Amino acid sequence: MTPAKRQAAIRRLVGEFREQGPRGVTALRRFAPKPAAFRRFPDRLAPELVEAFRKRGIERLYSHQREVLDRVAAGENVAVVTPTASGKTLCYNAPVLDRIVRDRDARALYLFPTKALARDQLKELLELRKLLGTELGAEVYDGDTPADARRSIRSRARIVISNPDMLHSGILPHHTLWAKLFENLRFVVVDEMHTYRGVFGSHVTNLFRRLRRICRHYGSDPRFLLTSATIANPEELASDLIEREVSLLDRSGAPQPERFFVFYNPPVVNPELGIRRSARQEARRFARAFIAHGLQTIVFARSRTSTEVLLKHLQKDLEDRPDRRGRIRGYRGGYLPKQRREIEAGIRSGSVRGVVSTNALELGIDIGQLDVAVLSSYPGTIASTWQQAGRAGRRAGTAAAILVASSDPVNQFVIQHPEYFFEGTPEQGLVDPDNLALLVDHIKCAAFELPFRKGETFGGEDLEEMLGLLEAEGLLYRSGDRWYWTTDSYPANSVSLRSVSSDNFIVHDRASGRIIGEVDFVSAHSELHEKAIYMVEGETFFVENFDHEKRRAEVEPVASDYYTTAITYHRVNVLDIETESPAPEPPARHGEVHVVEQVVGFKKIRFETGENVGSGEVAMPEVEMHTTAFWVEVPADILAALPLSNEDRRDGVRGVRNAMRAVATTFLMCTSRDLGSAISSPSEEEDAGTLEAAGGGELLGRPRIFLYDNYPGGIGFSEPLFELRGRLLRDTLGLIEACPCPIGCPSCVGPKGEVGPRGKLAASEILRGLLGLSGASPGER
C-alpha cells in the first residue's frame, strides 16, 4: 500500500470515530506534522564517519543530535529526552564511533534494559561497520552469548553491548578478565533511562557505584550518555542514577508525522452492575478493522494472558485461509530468543500485518513502519502510554493510536478525564538506592570485586558500620585498613536486579519434546500451576506437572475453549511500626511487614464470552516477602454503627481496599503491579490471614487495610501514602460516591461477584466514619 493510500485509510477510519460523537469517544486529538530542524555535521567529526552516515542517507543532523556532539566535546555527561523515533541512537553512536575511529584503544559499554534492544543495536553497528570499512569490534555479551565466544569478546571487543543484569553478575565480578575494557573505558551508554526507576532503578544506581569504583581502580573515568522517553524529572533521574552532574537536552529537531489519538470508553452493557463491554473485545474489533484495511497494526495488552487471548481471537478472525497463516503474531517475554527475532524481522519486512504484544515491544526495538497502535487498557503511566502510541508512525506518514479503557477505576479516571493525560505532567522516575536491603547486597558484591579501604564511601549510609556488621557475620575479614571478602559464596548470584528470584521456570512440551517457553519465578506460580492453560502464540497447552525443585513445568497440547486465571491468598503480619498517625486522626501506620502469597485455586474463563465456566483448587508453594506497608485500621465502633450484616461490612472493607488501591496508584504514579493489598485482623494476626482467602470468614476485631510495596525490602511507595493518608481517604470516598452505579461496579469498589450488593454503601459509610463526616452518602439521600 502506498503512503497516500495508508494516509487516506487512517483518516477515513478516524473519521468514523469522529462521527460517533460522544458515544464512546471521550477524546479525539490531532497532532499536526512538524518539520525537521537541521544542522550540519561538526568539522571535528571523523571524515570517514561523516561519509558513512551520508551513505545511509543522513546528509545533515537534527539540531538535537548536533547539540549532543557539542556537549560531549565539552566533556559533559548528557541525557537526551526526545520523542519516539527522533534519532536518539545517533546521539550516542556518533560521539562513541568518532572516538573509536580515532583511538584504537578506546572502549565503550552500551547498556540496554532488554536483550532484544541490545541485538537491535548490534545490527545497527554492523551496518555502520560495513560503510566505514573498518572493524569496530562491536559484540553483544549477554546470557545468550555462546561460551566459546565470551573469551574473544573479553579481549577484543571495543564496543561491548550488554544489559544491567549481565554487568552485575557476568562482568563486574570478573573484572580482571575485562582489564582492557576498564582500563580504556571512555563512554557508558544507558538507553531507555526511564525504565530504571523504582526497585530496578535503585539496583542500577548501586550497580553504577560498583562500575565507577572498578573504573577508578583501573584508572579510567568514562562519560555517561543517557537517553529517555519523556518523563517529568529526567535531569534528576539521570543525576540520581549516575550520581554525577548531567546536562539535559530535551528539545527535539526531528520531524513529527501527523498523528491521531482516540480515547474510547466501551459502552455499559449492564447498568445495574456498571459493567462495560470488554476492552479486550473492543480492541479486537478495532484491530481487525485496521488490519483488514491493509494497515499494519500493533495491539498492546496488559498481561501475557491477555496477549495470548487477543492473539487467538485475531488469528481466528483474519487467518481464515492457509495462505494467510503467520500474518498475525504474538510477542511477549517467555518466547524463545530465536522466535522473538523471527517475529521482529516479519514486522520489519511487512509479512506480519498485525502483532499482539505485552509492553515488551514498548521500548525502541526497530520494528519498522507501523500504521496503528491499539492499546487494550491504560498501560498504567502517561509515559508508557505515549511510548506505546509512538510505536506507530515511527518513520513517516500519518499514524493513529486508540486507547480502549477497561472498567477498572484507574482506566475510568483517565478515559473520563482526558485532560489529565494530554495536559498533565508525565510521571517522575524515582529511585531509592540507599534502601538498606538493596545497599547491603551491593556492598557484598562490591567487596567480592575489590576490598574496601578505610575512608571509602558507597552510598549515603555509614559504610564502616555496615562493613563491621558483615565482618561480624563472617563474610568479611579486616586486615589493617582494608576489608576482604572471605567466603566461597558468589554474592551477585543471589541478588536479582528485578527483586525477584533469579530462578526461571522452563516449560517443556511432552508431545514434541521441545522447550517452548520460560517464565520468571513469581509469575510461574500463577501461570504454570497444575491444571492451568498455558498459551504460546495462540496455541493452548494443559499443565500436567509443576516441579518447584527442578524449576520445570510439563505441558501437553490441548484444544481448549477457555483459559485460566489464578486465585491468590495473601497473609500480612506486622513486624515493626515506624510511624503512626496522631489522635484523633483515623488509626494509620507505616512500617515493616511480612507478606505471604499462595496460589490456592483458579477460574476457567471462556475465550469467546469471558464468562466463568468453572474453577478448581491447587496447593502451590508459598512465596514470602519482607517489605514495607501503609495501613489504616477500621475501628470496631465504626463497623458496629453500620446497620448492616457482618457480611455486608466485610464487603465494605473489601470495597474500600479496592478503591483505595486504585487511587493510590495515581498518587504514586506507579502501576497496580507495584502496590500489593490485603486485609487482616490485628487481634489474631498470626492465625486470621486475610479476608480474601478462599472461604472468606468473619471480620475479626478491627480490620486493617494494607497497601504494601510489592518488592522485597520495599522501595519507597508506601511511605508517601502514609504522608498523604487524609487526601487518600477523601479521594477514595470521592471516587466511590461519584460513580453512577447503584450498588458497586468494577469502576469503584469492585464487581458484584467480589463485593456484595450493599458493599458500595458499606464502603462509603466506613470512609465517612474514618473521616469524621456525618450524614448519609449521596446515593442514600
PDB file of C-alpha atoms in Angstrom, residues 173 175 210 213 439-453 466-467 469-479 482-495:
ATOM      1  CA  PRO A 173      32.618  -9.843  39.425  1.00  0.00           C
ATOM      2  CA  HIS A 175      36.692  -7.550  36.110  1.00  0.00           C
ATOM      3  CA  ARG A 210      30.283  -0.544  41.618  1.00  0.00           C
ATOM      4  CA  ARG A 213      34.628   2.005  41.667  1.00  0.00           C
ATOM      5  CA  LEU A 439      22.520  -1.394  49.614  1.00  0.00           C
ATOM      6  CA  VAL A 440      23.893  -4.205  51.768  1.00  0.00           C
ATOM      7  CA  ASP A 441      23.536  -6.671  48.893  1.00  0.00           C
ATOM      8  CA  HIS A 442      25.585  -4.422  46.609  1.00  0.00           C
ATOM      9  CA  ILE A 443      28.192  -3.761  49.304  1.00  0.00           C
ATOM     10  CA  LYS A 444      28.673  -7.539  49.459  1.00  0.00           C
ATOM     11  CA  CYS A 445      29.055  -7.652  45.659  1.00  0.00           C
ATOM     12  CA  ALA A 446      31.487  -4.710  45.698  1.00  0.00           C
ATOM     13  CA  ALA A 447      33.589  -6.326  48.457  1.00  0.00           C
ATOM     14  CA  PHE A 448      33.814  -9.508  46.386  1.00  0.00           C
ATOM     15  CA  GLU A 449      35.047  -7.426  43.419  1.00  0.00           C
ATOM     16  CA  LEU A 450      37.591  -5.292  45.297  1.00  0.00           C
ATOM     17  CA  PRO A 451      38.482  -4.939  49.010  1.00  0.00           C
ATOM     18  CA  PHE A 452      37.102  -1.823  50.679  1.00  0.00           C
ATOM     19  CA  ARG A 453      39.571   0.740  52.065  1.00  0.00           C
ATOM     20  CA  MET A 466      27.904  -1.887  57.570  1.00  0.00           C
ATOM     21  CA  LEU A 467      31.327  -3.398  56.859  1.00  0.00           C
ATOM     22  CA  LEU A 469      28.283  -5.925  60.566  1.00  0.00           C
ATOM     23  CA  LEU A 470      29.341  -8.034  57.586  1.00  0.00           C
ATOM     24  CA  GLU A 471      32.620  -8.757  59.368  1.00  0.00           C
ATOM     25  CA  ALA A 472      30.671  -9.941  62.431  1.00  0.00           C
ATOM     26  CA  GLU A 473      28.691 -12.274  60.179  1.00  0.00           C
ATOM     27  CA  GLY A 474      31.917 -13.816  58.926  1.00  0.00           C
ATOM     28  CA  LEU A 475      31.532 -12.514  55.374  1.00  0.00           C
ATOM     29  CA  LEU A 476      34.401 -10.005  55.552  1.00  0.00           C
ATOM     30  CA  TYR A 477      37.850 -10.040  57.152  1.00  0.00           C
ATOM     31  CA  ARG A 478      39.595  -6.829  58.196  1.00  0.00           C
ATOM     32  CA  SER A 479      43.332  -6.517  57.777  1.00  0.00           C
ATOM     33  CA  ARG A 482      41.038  -2.944  54.312  1.00  0.00           C
ATOM     34  CA  TRP A 483      38.088  -5.319  54.370  1.00  0.00           C
ATOM     35  CA  TYR A 484      38.310  -8.503  52.281  1.00  0.00           C
ATOM     36  CA  TRP A 485      35.587 -10.913  51.134  1.00  0.00           C
ATOM     37  CA  THR A 486      36.318 -14.246  52.842  1.00  0.00           C
ATOM     38  CA  THR A 487      33.654 -16.777  51.887  1.00  0.00           C
ATOM     39  CA  ASP A 488      33.391 -19.083  48.890  1.00  0.00           C
ATOM     40  CA  SER A 489      29.939 -17.748  48.013  1.00  0.00           C
ATOM     41  CA  TYR A 490      29.354 -15.631  44.910  1.00  0.00           C
ATOM     42  CA  PRO A 491      27.133 -12.753  46.128  1.00  0.00           C
ATOM     43  CA  ALA A 492      25.979 -11.465  42.721  1.00  0.00           C
ATOM     44  CA  ASN A 493      24.294 -14.805  42.022  1.00  0.00           C
ATOM     45  CA  SER A 494      21.910 -14.308  44.929  1.00  0.00           C
ATOM     46  CA  VAL A 495      20.991 -10.709  44.069  1.00  0.00           C
TER      47      VAL A 495
END
